[in-house]
Amino acid sequence: MYPNIMADDEPRAKKSRTSILSDHIMSEKFQDIFRKHWSNQMSIKGPNMQIYAEPFRVAKISNFIASEEFMEEFKTELSDVLTKRIHNDLYQFEQTNDLVNFGSECLVTVHNTFSTEMVSWMESVTNIELDSTISMTSSCYYDGDYLLCHDDNMGDRRIAFILYLTRDWTKEDGGTLDIFDTDEKGLPRNIVHSIIPEYNSLVFFEVSDCSYHQVAEVTSAEFSRWTINGWFHGPKRVTHPPRPEIQYEFIEPIDSDEDLKYWIMESYLCAGIGESIRSDVERQSYAYLAQFFKEKIYAQLSKELLSSSIKWKRVGPPNLRNYEIADETSLSDILKDFLNIFKSLQFFTLLKKYTELDLVPNGENMKPRMSLELQRWSKGCYTLICDKPTEDGVAEEQGLADDQKPNININTESYDYVKPLKQNNDVVHITDESKGDKNIEKIPESIDLWTSHNDNNDEDKVLRSILKDKKPKVEKKLDESEEASCSKSEDYSTRSPPLNPDSEDSEVSDIGDYLSGSSKYSEDDEKSVTEPGTLDVIMHFHTSNVPDGETIDYVDPKEPDGALIHVTPEDNHLCLVYKVLSTCRFQKYINHYCEGYFYNLICTYYEK
C-alpha cells in the first residue's frame, strides 16, 4: 500500500516561506520514498508521485505548484510572452525565448524556484550532480504539431523537465509524452509508455544515451498543449557511443533480357533525349521526366499496389524514419518485373546516358550498384535528416556513425541564405505546372525542368516539348525573422546558437533539440575535396492521397541554413536527383488529416 505522504504531522524539510511549491514536495517522507525508488530503479504510483523505472527513469509529481491563484497569474503573464512558430523535419510547434529574459513577477518567481529550490531538490533525490544553470522556455502545440523521436543527449543537459499548464487533457487529444525502449544496439524501438499531460504536474527524466522520447502529434482542434519545459544542467559526461547505421541491400546490375520499350515511353529512349537530360542534371542536379512509363502500364502498377496480398513491414529506427516497405516476395508478377527494370543492366545503361555517371560495369575497378525501397506512406510516417545509406568505402564522414554526425534539421518552409546542390543559386520546388489548381510562381528562364504534354501520343511533339513547357517553382526567401533554427549537433564543444536573434540561449525543448551543426566548412574545402555522388531515382503512385504541400526535400548539411530542393509527388513522373553523399533526403511527418496511402519507389545508384 502506498504510504501516507501527506499526513498533517509530517515534518517538512527546510523551505522558503515564499516558496510556490506544494508542501508534499518538501516532505521528508515524500523525498525518502522518491529517493529510494529512483536510486533502486523501482516503479511506484501514488496520489502525487509516479516513477517509471524502465526503460529509463521518468518521474511525475502531481499538484506541483501549491496555489491555484498563483498558477492563474503565472499563466496570464506567460500568455503575454511572444512565441515563434518553428518547424523543420524534427518538430513543429510554437515556443518562446528563454524565460530568464523576462522580468514579470510570476515568471521570475518560477524561474528562480527552478534554479534554486528545484536544483537542490533534484540533486538530493536523484543523486545527479547539477549546477545552477537551467534552460526554460514555454511551448504550445496546436492541432497537427509534434516533436519526433530523439534523446536530448547533448552537452551538459542532465535532467529534462516539463510542467503542464493545460487542464482536462485526454488521450484522444494526442500530445502524449511517448517513451521508447531500445534494442540491443541502443537504438529506439517501441513506445512503452504514453504519459498524458496532467495539469500542474511536473514530469522529468535523466538525459542519457537511451532517453528516447517524443511528443505525439496533437489531434485536438479545440485545445492546445501548453507547457513550461527545459533542462537542468550539470557537468558534461562522455556519452554517445557510435550507433550502427541503417543497412541497405546493395544490388549489382542484372544482365537480363528486359525490354525497356515495353515499359518506358519511346520519347525517353530516343537518341536525342539523353544529351538534353544530361545537360540539365549537370547544371542543376535534377531532372523531372513526366509520363515516363506508358499510361496503361502505370495504371496497372497503381492498381496492383493496392492488393491486400502485399506484405508491408514498418521500418525504423524511429529517430531516423518511420514508414512501411514492401516484401518483394509478396508482390504480384508485374510489380516484381517492374522493380527488376530498375535493377537491370539496361536501366543502369539508360541512366548513364542521362547523367554520364559511371553506372555500367567495366572490369574490376568499376562495379556500380543500387539500393531500392518500395515504400507505403500514411499518417504518422516520416524520415529525418540522417538517412545516409552507405557501403564500404562509400560514406566515411570521418568515421562517424549517424548519431555522431551533425543532424541538421532544416526548416523546409522558412529559410534564408540558401545554397544549391551545385551551381544554381535558387532553391527549387520541382512540380508539374500542368495542374491548373496550383499557383506556380514564375521563375528565371535559366532554370529548366523535365515534363511533357501527351499530344495525341505524337512522340515528336512530346520530345520537342519536354524541355520548355514546364518550370519548377522557386521558393521565395523569407525574412530572417521567420527562420527557424536547426536541430541537433553532436559537437559538444560549443553551445548551440539562439533560436531567435535576440535570445541568449533559447533552446527547443519539451523536450526537443534545437542545435545547429558546427561543421567547419568553407568554399576552400569544397574546391579541395571532390565528394563522390549518388543518383536518386524516384517514382510516385497514388499522389492524390498526398497532403497538400508535402514534398521530398534535399538539404546540404554543410550549410547551417541548408540548400533545399523540393520534389513534389506527381503520378507517373520520374525524378532524377544527383547528390553528393553529404546531401540528405528527407520527407516530413505526415499528420493525422492524411487519409489513405501513397507510395514512393526510391532507388539510389552508386558509382564504384
Coordinates of C-alpha atoms in Angstrom, one line a residue:
M1 CA 0.0 0.0 0.0
Y2 CA 1.2 3.5 -0.9
P3 CA 2.3 5.3 2.4
N4 CA 0.5 8.4 3.5
I5 CA 3.0 11.1 2.5
M6 CA 0.5 13.9 3.1
A7 CA 0.0 13.4 6.8
D8 CA -0.6 16.6 8.7
D9 CA 2.0 15.8 11.3
E10 CA 4.7 15.0 8.7
P11 CA 7.8 17.2 9.4
R12 CA 8.8 19.4 6.4
A13 CA 12.3 19.9 5.0
K14 CA 13.6 23.4 5.3
K15 CA 11.7 25.6 2.7
S16 CA 11.5 29.2 1.9
R17 CA 8.4 30.9 3.3
T18 CA 7.7 32.3 -0.1
S19 CA 8.0 29.0 -1.9
I20 CA 5.4 28.3 -4.6
L21 CA 5.9 24.6 -4.3
S22 CA 3.3 22.3 -2.8
D23 CA 4.1 21.1 0.7
H24 CA 4.2 17.4 -0.2
I25 CA 7.2 18.0 -2.4
M26 CA 9.3 19.2 0.5
S27 CA 8.0 16.5 2.8
E28 CA 10.9 14.4 4.2
K29 CA 8.9 11.2 3.8
F30 CA 8.0 12.0 0.2
Q31 CA 11.6 12.7 -0.6
D32 CA 12.8 9.5 1.1
I33 CA 10.2 7.4 -0.8
F34 CA 11.1 9.1 -4.0
R35 CA 14.9 8.7 -3.4
K36 CA 14.6 5.0 -2.6
H37 CA 12.6 4.1 -5.7
W38 CA 14.6 6.3 -8.0
S39 CA 18.0 5.1 -6.8
N40 CA 16.9 1.4 -6.9
Q41 CA 15.1 1.8 -10.3
M42 CA 11.8 0.7 -8.8
S43 CA 8.4 1.9 -10.2
I44 CA 5.8 3.4 -7.9
K45 CA 2.5 5.1 -8.3
G46 CA 0.7 7.2 -5.7
P47 CA -1.5 10.3 -5.3
N48 CA 1.2 12.8 -6.1
M49 CA 4.1 10.7 -7.2
Q50 CA 4.8 8.3 -10.1
I51 CA 8.1 6.8 -11.2
Y52 CA 8.6 4.7 -14.3
A53 CA 11.7 2.6 -13.8
E54 CA 12.0 1.2 -17.3
P55 CA 13.3 1.7 -20.0
F56 CA 14.8 4.7 -18.3
R57 CA 13.7 6.6 -15.2
V58 CA 10.9 9.0 -15.7
A59 CA 9.1 10.7 -12.8
K60 CA 5.9 12.7 -12.4
I61 CA 4.9 14.9 -9.5
S62 CA 1.3 16.0 -9.4
N63 CA 0.0 19.2 -7.8
F64 CA 3.4 20.8 -8.3
I65 CA 2.5 24.4 -7.6
A66 CA 0.6 25.0 -4.4
S67 CA -1.6 28.0 -5.2
E68 CA -4.1 27.9 -7.9
E69 CA -4.3 31.7 -7.7
F70 CA -0.5 31.9 -8.5
M71 CA -1.0 29.4 -11.4
E72 CA -3.6 31.7 -13.0
E73 CA -1.4 34.8 -12.5
F74 CA 1.5 32.9 -13.9
K75 CA -0.4 31.7 -17.0
T76 CA -1.7 35.3 -17.6
E77 CA 1.8 36.7 -17.6
L78 CA 3.0 33.8 -19.8
S79 CA 0.3 34.4 -22.3
D80 CA 1.7 37.9 -22.9
V81 CA 5.1 36.5 -23.9
L82 CA 5.6 36.3 -27.6
T83 CA 6.1 32.9 -29.2
K84 CA 7.6 31.9 -32.5
R85 CA 6.4 29.2 -34.8
I86 CA 9.3 26.8 -35.5
H87 CA 9.2 23.8 -37.9
N88 CA 11.6 21.5 -39.6
D89 CA 12.0 17.8 -40.2
L90 CA 12.0 17.0 -36.4
Y91 CA 9.3 19.2 -34.9
Q92 CA 6.5 21.7 -35.4
F93 CA 5.1 23.9 -32.6
E94 CA 5.4 27.4 -31.1
Q95 CA 7.9 28.4 -28.5
T96 CA 9.1 31.4 -26.5
N97 CA 12.6 32.6 -25.9
D98 CA 14.3 31.5 -22.7
L99 CA 12.2 32.8 -19.8
V100 CA 15.2 34.1 -18.0
N101 CA 14.9 37.1 -20.3
F102 CA 11.5 38.2 -18.9
G103 CA 11.0 40.2 -15.8
S104 CA 7.4 39.9 -14.8
E105 CA 6.8 38.9 -11.2
C106 CA 5.4 35.3 -11.6
L107 CA 7.8 34.4 -14.4
V108 CA 10.8 35.5 -12.3
T109 CA 9.4 33.5 -9.3
V110 CA 9.0 30.3 -11.3
H111 CA 12.5 30.6 -12.9
N112 CA 14.1 31.3 -9.6
T113 CA 12.3 28.4 -8.0
F114 CA 13.7 26.0 -10.6
S115 CA 17.2 27.4 -10.5
T116 CA 17.4 27.3 -6.7
E117 CA 15.0 25.1 -4.8
M118 CA 14.4 22.6 -7.5
V119 CA 18.1 22.3 -8.3
S120 CA 18.8 21.4 -4.7
W121 CA 15.8 19.1 -4.6
M122 CA 16.7 17.3 -7.8
E123 CA 20.3 16.7 -6.6
S124 CA 19.1 15.4 -3.3
V125 CA 16.5 12.9 -4.6
T126 CA 18.3 11.8 -7.8
N127 CA 21.9 11.9 -6.8
I128 CA 22.6 13.7 -10.2
E129 CA 25.2 16.5 -9.9
L130 CA 23.8 19.8 -11.2
D131 CA 24.9 23.4 -11.3
S132 CA 22.7 26.5 -11.0
T133 CA 22.2 26.7 -14.8
I134 CA 18.8 25.9 -16.2
S135 CA 17.2 26.3 -19.6
M136 CA 13.4 27.2 -19.5
T137 CA 11.0 28.0 -22.3
S138 CA 7.3 27.8 -22.9
S139 CA 5.9 25.7 -25.7
C140 CA 2.5 25.5 -27.3
Y141 CA 1.4 22.6 -29.5
Y142 CA -1.7 23.1 -31.7
D143 CA -3.6 20.7 -33.9
G144 CA -1.1 18.8 -36.0
D145 CA 2.0 19.9 -34.0
Y146 CA 4.6 17.3 -32.9
L147 CA 8.1 16.6 -31.8
L148 CA 9.6 13.3 -33.1
C149 CA 11.8 10.7 -31.5
H150 CA 15.1 12.0 -30.1
D151 CA 17.2 11.6 -26.9
D152 CA 18.0 15.1 -25.7
N153 CA 21.5 13.9 -25.0
M154 CA 23.8 16.9 -25.7
G155 CA 26.4 18.8 -23.8
D156 CA 25.7 19.5 -20.2
R157 CA 22.0 18.6 -20.1
R158 CA 21.4 16.3 -17.2
I159 CA 17.7 16.4 -16.4
A160 CA 14.8 17.3 -18.7
F161 CA 11.6 18.6 -17.3
I162 CA 8.0 19.6 -18.4
L163 CA 5.4 21.4 -16.4
Y164 CA 1.9 21.0 -17.9
L165 CA -0.4 24.1 -18.0
T166 CA -3.5 22.8 -19.9
R167 CA -6.5 21.5 -18.0
D168 CA -8.6 18.4 -18.7
W169 CA -6.3 16.9 -21.4
T170 CA -7.2 13.5 -22.6
K171 CA -5.6 10.7 -24.6
E172 CA -7.8 11.5 -27.5
D173 CA -6.3 15.0 -27.7
G174 CA -2.9 13.5 -28.6
G175 CA 0.2 15.2 -27.4
T176 CA 1.3 12.5 -25.1
L177 CA 4.9 12.2 -23.9
D178 CA 5.9 8.9 -25.5
I179 CA 8.8 6.9 -24.0
F180 CA 10.7 4.5 -26.2
D181 CA 12.6 1.4 -25.2
T182 CA 15.8 0.5 -27.0
D183 CA 17.1 -2.6 -28.8
E184 CA 20.4 -4.4 -28.3
K185 CA 22.2 -1.8 -30.4
G186 CA 20.9 1.1 -28.2
L187 CA 18.5 2.3 -30.9
P188 CA 14.9 3.3 -30.1
R189 CA 12.4 0.6 -30.8
N190 CA 8.8 0.7 -29.4
I191 CA 6.7 3.1 -27.4
V192 CA 6.3 1.6 -24.0
H193 CA 4.7 4.5 -22.0
S194 CA 2.5 7.3 -23.2
I195 CA 2.2 9.9 -20.5
I196 CA -0.9 12.1 -20.8
P197 CA -0.4 15.8 -20.0
E198 CA -1.8 16.4 -16.5
Y199 CA -2.5 19.9 -15.4
N200 CA 0.0 21.3 -12.8
S201 CA 2.2 18.2 -12.9
L202 CA 6.0 18.1 -13.4
V203 CA 7.4 15.3 -15.5
F204 CA 11.2 14.9 -15.6
F205 CA 13.9 12.3 -16.5
E206 CA 17.6 11.9 -16.6
V207 CA 19.1 12.7 -20.0
S208 CA 21.1 9.7 -21.2
D209 CA 22.1 7.7 -24.3
C210 CA 18.9 5.8 -24.1
S211 CA 16.4 8.6 -23.1
Y212 CA 14.5 8.4 -26.4
H213 CA 11.1 10.1 -26.3
Q214 CA 8.7 12.2 -28.4
V215 CA 5.7 14.4 -28.2
A216 CA 2.9 12.7 -30.1
E217 CA 1.0 14.8 -32.6
V218 CA -1.7 16.9 -31.1
T219 CA -5.0 15.8 -32.7
S220 CA -7.4 18.2 -30.9
A221 CA -8.8 21.1 -32.9
E222 CA -10.1 22.8 -29.8
F223 CA -7.3 22.7 -27.2
S224 CA -3.6 23.5 -27.3
R225 CA -0.9 21.6 -25.3
W226 CA 0.8 24.3 -23.2
T227 CA 3.9 23.7 -21.1
I228 CA 7.0 25.1 -19.4
N229 CA 9.9 22.9 -20.3
G230 CA 13.7 22.8 -20.4
W231 CA 16.7 21.2 -18.7
F232 CA 18.7 21.2 -15.5
H233 CA 22.4 21.4 -16.5
G234 CA 25.5 19.9 -14.9
P235 CA 29.0 18.6 -15.6
K236 CA 29.4 17.1 -19.0
R237 CA 29.8 13.4 -19.4
V238 CA 31.4 11.4 -22.2
T239 CA 28.5 9.7 -23.8
H240 CA 27.0 8.9 -27.2
P241 CA 28.7 5.7 -28.3
P242 CA 28.7 5.1 -32.0
R243 CA 25.3 3.9 -33.3
P244 CA 25.0 1.5 -36.2
E245 CA 23.8 2.9 -39.5
I246 CA 20.8 1.8 -41.4
Q247 CA 21.9 -1.2 -43.6
Y248 CA 20.6 -1.4 -47.1
E249 CA 20.9 -4.3 -49.5
F250 CA 23.0 -3.3 -52.5
I251 CA 22.2 -4.8 -55.9
E252 CA 24.6 -5.0 -58.8
P253 CA 23.1 -4.6 -62.3
I254 CA 21.4 -7.7 -63.5
D255 CA 22.2 -8.6 -67.1
S256 CA 18.8 -9.7 -68.3
D257 CA 16.6 -9.5 -71.5
E258 CA 14.5 -6.6 -70.2
D259 CA 12.8 -4.7 -73.0
L260 CA 12.7 -1.0 -71.9
K261 CA 10.5 -0.2 -74.8
Y262 CA 7.7 -2.3 -73.3
W263 CA 7.7 -0.1 -70.2
I264 CA 9.0 3.3 -71.0
M265 CA 7.7 6.0 -73.4
E266 CA 9.8 6.0 -76.5
S267 CA 10.4 9.7 -76.2
Y268 CA 12.7 8.9 -73.3
L269 CA 14.6 6.2 -75.2
C270 CA 15.4 8.1 -78.4
A271 CA 18.9 9.1 -79.2
G272 CA 18.5 12.9 -78.8
I273 CA 16.9 12.9 -75.3
G274 CA 19.9 11.7 -73.3
E275 CA 22.1 14.8 -74.1
S276 CA 19.3 17.2 -73.1
I277 CA 18.6 15.4 -69.8
R278 CA 22.3 15.1 -69.1
S279 CA 22.7 18.9 -69.6
D280 CA 20.0 19.6 -67.0
V281 CA 21.4 17.2 -64.4
E282 CA 24.9 18.6 -64.8
R283 CA 23.6 22.2 -64.4
Q284 CA 21.1 21.9 -61.7
S285 CA 21.4 18.4 -60.2
Y286 CA 18.0 17.1 -61.1
A287 CA 15.7 16.2 -63.9
Y288 CA 11.9 15.6 -63.9
L289 CA 10.5 13.3 -66.5
A290 CA 6.8 13.5 -67.0
Q291 CA 4.7 10.5 -68.2
F292 CA 7.8 8.3 -68.1
F293 CA 6.1 5.0 -68.2
K294 CA 3.4 4.0 -70.6
E295 CA 0.0 5.0 -69.4
K296 CA -1.7 1.6 -69.3
I297 CA 1.3 0.0 -67.6
Y298 CA 1.4 2.7 -65.0
A299 CA -2.3 2.3 -64.3
Q300 CA -1.9 -1.4 -63.9
L301 CA 1.0 -0.9 -61.5
S302 CA -1.0 1.6 -59.5
K303 CA -3.9 -0.9 -59.2
E304 CA -1.6 -3.8 -58.1
L305 CA -0.1 -1.7 -55.3
L306 CA -3.5 -1.7 -53.6
S307 CA -3.5 -5.5 -53.4
S308 CA -4.1 -6.9 -49.9
S309 CA -1.7 -9.7 -50.6
I310 CA 1.3 -7.4 -50.3
K311 CA 3.2 -7.8 -47.0
W312 CA 4.2 -4.4 -45.7
K313 CA 6.9 -4.1 -42.9
R314 CA 7.3 -0.9 -40.8
V315 CA 10.9 0.2 -40.6
G316 CA 12.9 2.4 -38.2
P317 CA 14.6 3.2 -36.0
P318 CA 12.1 6.0 -35.1
N319 CA 14.8 8.5 -34.5
L320 CA 15.6 8.2 -38.3
R321 CA 12.5 7.0 -40.1
N322 CA 9.0 5.5 -39.8
Y323 CA 7.3 4.1 -42.9
E324 CA 6.5 0.8 -44.5
I325 CA 8.4 -1.1 -47.2
A326 CA 7.1 -4.0 -49.3
D327 CA 8.3 -7.5 -49.0
E328 CA 9.3 -8.1 -52.7
T329 CA 8.4 -11.8 -52.4
S330 CA 4.8 -10.9 -51.8
L331 CA 4.4 -8.7 -54.9
S332 CA 2.5 -9.7 -58.0
D333 CA 4.4 -10.7 -61.1
I334 CA 4.0 -7.3 -62.8
L335 CA 5.3 -5.5 -59.7
K336 CA 8.3 -7.8 -59.5
D337 CA 9.0 -7.3 -63.1
F338 CA 8.7 -3.5 -62.6
L339 CA 11.2 -3.5 -59.8
N340 CA 13.5 -5.7 -61.9
I341 CA 13.6 -3.0 -64.5
F342 CA 15.4 -0.7 -62.1
K343 CA 17.9 -3.4 -61.2
S344 CA 18.6 -4.3 -64.9
L345 CA 21.8 -3.5 -66.7
Q346 CA 19.7 -1.9 -69.4
F347 CA 18.3 0.7 -66.9
F348 CA 21.8 1.3 -65.5
T349 CA 22.9 2.0 -69.1
L350 CA 20.0 4.3 -69.7
L351 CA 20.9 6.3 -66.5
K352 CA 24.5 6.6 -67.7
K353 CA 23.2 8.2 -70.9
Y354 CA 21.1 10.6 -68.8
T355 CA 23.8 11.5 -66.4
E356 CA 27.3 10.3 -67.6
L357 CA 27.7 8.7 -64.2
D358 CA 29.8 5.5 -64.3
L359 CA 26.9 3.2 -63.9
V360 CA 28.0 0.4 -66.4
P361 CA 30.3 -2.3 -65.1
N362 CA 33.8 -2.2 -66.6
G363 CA 36.2 -4.7 -65.2
E364 CA 37.3 -5.0 -61.6
N365 CA 37.5 -1.2 -60.9
M366 CA 34.0 -0.2 -61.9
K367 CA 31.2 -2.1 -60.2
P368 CA 28.2 0.1 -59.9
R369 CA 25.3 -0.9 -57.6
M370 CA 22.0 0.3 -56.4
S371 CA 19.5 0.0 -53.5
L372 CA 15.8 0.0 -53.7
E373 CA 12.7 0.5 -51.5
L374 CA 9.1 0.4 -52.4
Q375 CA 7.5 2.5 -49.6
R376 CA 4.0 2.9 -48.4
W377 CA 3.2 6.1 -46.6
S378 CA 0.3 7.2 -44.4
K379 CA -0.4 9.4 -41.4
G380 CA 2.4 9.2 -38.9
C381 CA 5.2 8.4 -41.4
Y382 CA 8.4 10.5 -41.8
T383 CA 12.1 10.4 -42.4
L384 CA 14.6 12.7 -40.6
I385 CA 17.8 14.2 -41.8
C386 CA 20.2 11.3 -41.3
D387 CA 19.2 8.9 -44.0
K388 CA 22.7 8.1 -45.3
P389 CA 22.7 4.6 -46.8
T390 CA 26.3 3.6 -47.0
E391 CA 28.6 0.8 -48.2
D392 CA 32.2 0.1 -47.5
G393 CA 34.2 2.9 -48.9
V394 CA 31.2 5.0 -50.0
A395 CA 30.4 7.2 -47.0
E396 CA 33.1 7.8 -44.5
E397 CA 32.0 11.0 -42.8
Q398 CA 35.4 10.9 -40.9
G399 CA 34.4 7.6 -39.4
L400 CA 31.4 8.9 -37.6
A401 CA 28.2 6.9 -37.1
D402 CA 24.8 8.6 -37.6
D403 CA 24.3 9.6 -34.0
Q404 CA 27.6 11.4 -34.1
K405 CA 27.1 13.2 -37.4
P406 CA 25.6 16.7 -37.4
N407 CA 21.8 16.2 -37.6
I408 CA 21.0 19.5 -39.4
N409 CA 17.2 19.6 -39.3
I410 CA 16.4 22.3 -41.8
N411 CA 13.2 24.3 -41.7
T412 CA 11.6 23.5 -45.1
E413 CA 9.3 26.5 -45.2
S414 CA 11.2 29.4 -43.6
Y415 CA 14.8 29.8 -44.6
D416 CA 17.4 32.2 -45.8
Y417 CA 21.0 32.1 -47.2
V418 CA 20.2 29.1 -49.4
K419 CA 22.8 27.3 -51.4
P420 CA 22.1 24.8 -54.2
L421 CA 23.5 21.3 -54.6
K422 CA 25.6 22.6 -57.5
Q423 CA 25.6 25.8 -59.4
N424 CA 22.1 27.1 -59.4
N425 CA 21.5 29.9 -56.9
D426 CA 17.8 29.3 -56.4
V427 CA 16.1 26.8 -54.2
V428 CA 13.7 24.9 -56.5
H429 CA 10.4 23.3 -56.0
I430 CA 10.1 20.5 -58.5
T431 CA 6.5 20.2 -59.6
D432 CA 4.3 19.8 -62.7
E433 CA 2.6 23.1 -63.6
S434 CA 0.0 21.4 -65.8
K435 CA -2.3 21.2 -62.9
G436 CA -4.5 24.3 -63.0
D437 CA -5.3 24.3 -59.3
K438 CA -1.7 25.1 -58.3
N439 CA -0.4 28.6 -58.0
I440 CA 3.1 28.4 -59.5
E441 CA 5.3 31.4 -59.4
K442 CA 7.3 32.4 -62.5
I443 CA 11.0 31.8 -62.3
P444 CA 14.1 32.8 -64.2
E445 CA 14.3 31.3 -67.7
S446 CA 17.7 29.9 -66.8
I447 CA 16.0 27.1 -64.8
D448 CA 14.5 24.2 -66.8
L449 CA 12.6 21.2 -65.7
W450 CA 11.6 18.0 -67.4
T451 CA 8.0 17.4 -68.2
S452 CA 5.9 16.9 -71.3
H453 CA 2.4 17.1 -72.8
N454 CA 1.0 13.9 -74.3
D455 CA -0.2 15.5 -77.6
N456 CA -2.2 12.7 -79.2
N457 CA 0.7 10.4 -78.5
D458 CA 2.8 12.2 -81.1
E459 CA 6.3 11.3 -79.9
D460 CA 8.0 14.1 -81.8
K461 CA 5.8 16.7 -80.2
V462 CA 6.5 15.1 -76.8
L463 CA 10.2 15.3 -77.4
R464 CA 10.1 18.9 -78.5
S465 CA 8.0 19.9 -75.5
I466 CA 10.0 18.1 -72.9
L467 CA 12.5 20.9 -72.1
K468 CA 10.4 24.0 -72.5
D469 CA 6.8 23.7 -71.4
K470 CA 7.0 23.3 -67.6
K471 CA 9.0 25.1 -65.0
P472 CA 9.7 24.4 -61.3
K473 CA 8.5 26.6 -58.5
V474 CA 11.3 28.7 -56.9
E475 CA 10.5 29.2 -53.2
K476 CA 10.8 32.8 -52.0
K477 CA 13.4 33.5 -49.4
L478 CA 11.7 34.7 -46.3
D479 CA 12.7 37.4 -43.9
E480 CA 15.4 36.2 -41.4
S481 CA 12.9 36.8 -38.6
E482 CA 10.8 34.0 -40.0
E483 CA 13.7 31.5 -39.9
A484 CA 13.5 28.5 -37.6
S485 CA 16.7 27.2 -36.1
C486 CA 18.4 23.9 -36.8
S487 CA 18.1 20.9 -34.7
K488 CA 20.9 18.7 -33.4
S489 CA 24.7 18.5 -33.5
E490 CA 26.8 16.0 -31.7
D491 CA 29.6 18.6 -31.3
Y492 CA 29.6 19.0 -27.5
S493 CA 32.3 21.7 -27.5
T494 CA 30.0 24.6 -28.4
R495 CA 26.7 25.8 -27.3
S496 CA 24.0 26.0 -30.0
P497 CA 23.1 29.4 -31.4
P498 CA 19.9 31.1 -30.1
L499 CA 16.6 30.3 -31.6
N500 CA 15.9 34.0 -32.1
P501 CA 18.5 36.7 -32.8
D502 CA 17.7 38.5 -29.5
S503 CA 17.9 35.4 -27.4
E504 CA 20.9 34.5 -25.3
D505 CA 20.4 30.7 -25.2
S506 CA 16.9 29.7 -26.1
E507 CA 16.6 26.0 -26.9
V508 CA 13.8 24.0 -28.4
S509 CA 12.5 21.8 -25.7
D510 CA 9.6 19.7 -24.4
I511 CA 11.9 18.0 -24.8
G512 CA 13.4 18.9 -28.1
D513 CA 16.7 19.6 -29.7
Y514 CA 17.4 22.8 -31.4
L515 CA 21.0 22.6 -32.2
S516 CA 22.9 23.6 -35.2
G517 CA 25.8 21.8 -36.8
S518 CA 29.1 23.3 -36.1
S519 CA 30.7 22.0 -39.3
K520 CA 33.8 23.9 -40.1
Y521 CA 33.2 24.1 -43.8
S522 CA 34.4 26.7 -46.3
E523 CA 34.4 27.1 -50.0
D524 CA 38.1 26.2 -50.0
D525 CA 37.1 22.8 -48.6
E526 CA 34.6 22.4 -51.5
K527 CA 37.3 23.2 -54.0
S528 CA 39.9 20.9 -52.5
V529 CA 37.7 17.9 -51.9
T530 CA 35.6 16.2 -54.6
E531 CA 32.8 14.2 -52.9
P532 CA 31.6 11.1 -54.6
G533 CA 27.9 11.3 -55.6
T534 CA 24.8 9.1 -55.9
L535 CA 21.8 9.3 -58.1
D536 CA 18.3 9.1 -56.6
V537 CA 15.6 7.8 -58.9
I538 CA 12.1 8.4 -57.6
M539 CA 8.6 7.3 -58.8
H540 CA 5.4 8.1 -57.1
F541 CA 2.0 6.4 -57.0
H542 CA -1.5 7.4 -55.7
T543 CA -0.4 11.0 -55.2
S544 CA -4.0 12.2 -54.8
N545 CA -3.6 11.0 -51.2
V546 CA -0.5 13.1 -50.6
P547 CA -1.4 16.1 -48.3
D548 CA -1.1 19.5 -50.0
G549 CA 2.3 20.9 -49.8
E550 CA 4.1 17.7 -48.9
T551 CA 7.4 17.2 -50.7
I552 CA 10.6 15.1 -50.6
D553 CA 13.3 17.5 -49.7
Y554 CA 17.1 17.6 -50.2
V555 CA 19.3 19.7 -47.9
D556 CA 23.0 20.4 -47.8
P557 CA 24.1 19.8 -44.2
K558 CA 27.4 21.6 -44.8
E559 CA 25.3 24.8 -44.7
P560 CA 23.6 25.6 -41.3
D561 CA 20.7 27.2 -43.2
G562 CA 20.6 24.5 -45.8
A563 CA 20.2 24.2 -49.5
L564 CA 16.8 22.9 -50.5
I565 CA 15.3 21.1 -53.4
H566 CA 11.6 20.2 -53.0
V567 CA 10.3 17.3 -55.1
T568 CA 6.5 17.4 -55.4
P569 CA 4.9 14.0 -55.8
E570 CA 3.2 13.6 -59.2
D571 CA 1.8 10.4 -60.7
N572 CA 4.0 8.8 -63.4
H573 CA 6.8 11.4 -63.1
L574 CA 10.3 10.0 -62.8
C575 CA 12.6 12.3 -60.8
L576 CA 16.3 12.1 -61.0
V577 CA 18.3 13.9 -58.3
Y578 CA 22.1 13.8 -58.2
K579 CA 23.5 14.4 -54.8
V580 CA 26.9 14.2 -53.1
L581 CA 26.9 12.0 -50.0
S582 CA 26.8 14.9 -47.6
T583 CA 23.4 15.9 -49.0
C584 CA 20.5 14.4 -47.2
R585 CA 17.0 13.4 -48.4
F586 CA 14.0 13.6 -46.1
Q587 CA 10.2 13.6 -46.1
K588 CA 8.4 15.5 -43.3
Y589 CA 5.9 14.0 -40.9
I590 CA 2.5 13.2 -42.3
N591 CA -0.2 14.5 -40.0
H592 CA -3.5 12.9 -38.9
Y593 CA -5.5 14.6 -41.6
C594 CA -4.0 12.3 -44.3
E595 CA -6.4 9.7 -45.5
G596 CA -5.3 6.5 -47.3
Y597 CA -1.9 5.5 -48.6
F598 CA 0.5 6.9 -51.1
Y599 CA 3.6 5.1 -52.4
N600 CA 7.2 6.0 -53.2
L601 CA 9.7 3.9 -55.2
I602 CA 13.1 5.2 -54.1
C603 CA 16.2 3.9 -55.9
T604 CA 19.7 5.1 -55.2
Y605 CA 22.5 4.3 -57.7
Y606 CA 26.2 4.3 -56.8
E607 CA 29.3 4.6 -58.9
K608 CA 32.2 2.3 -58.0

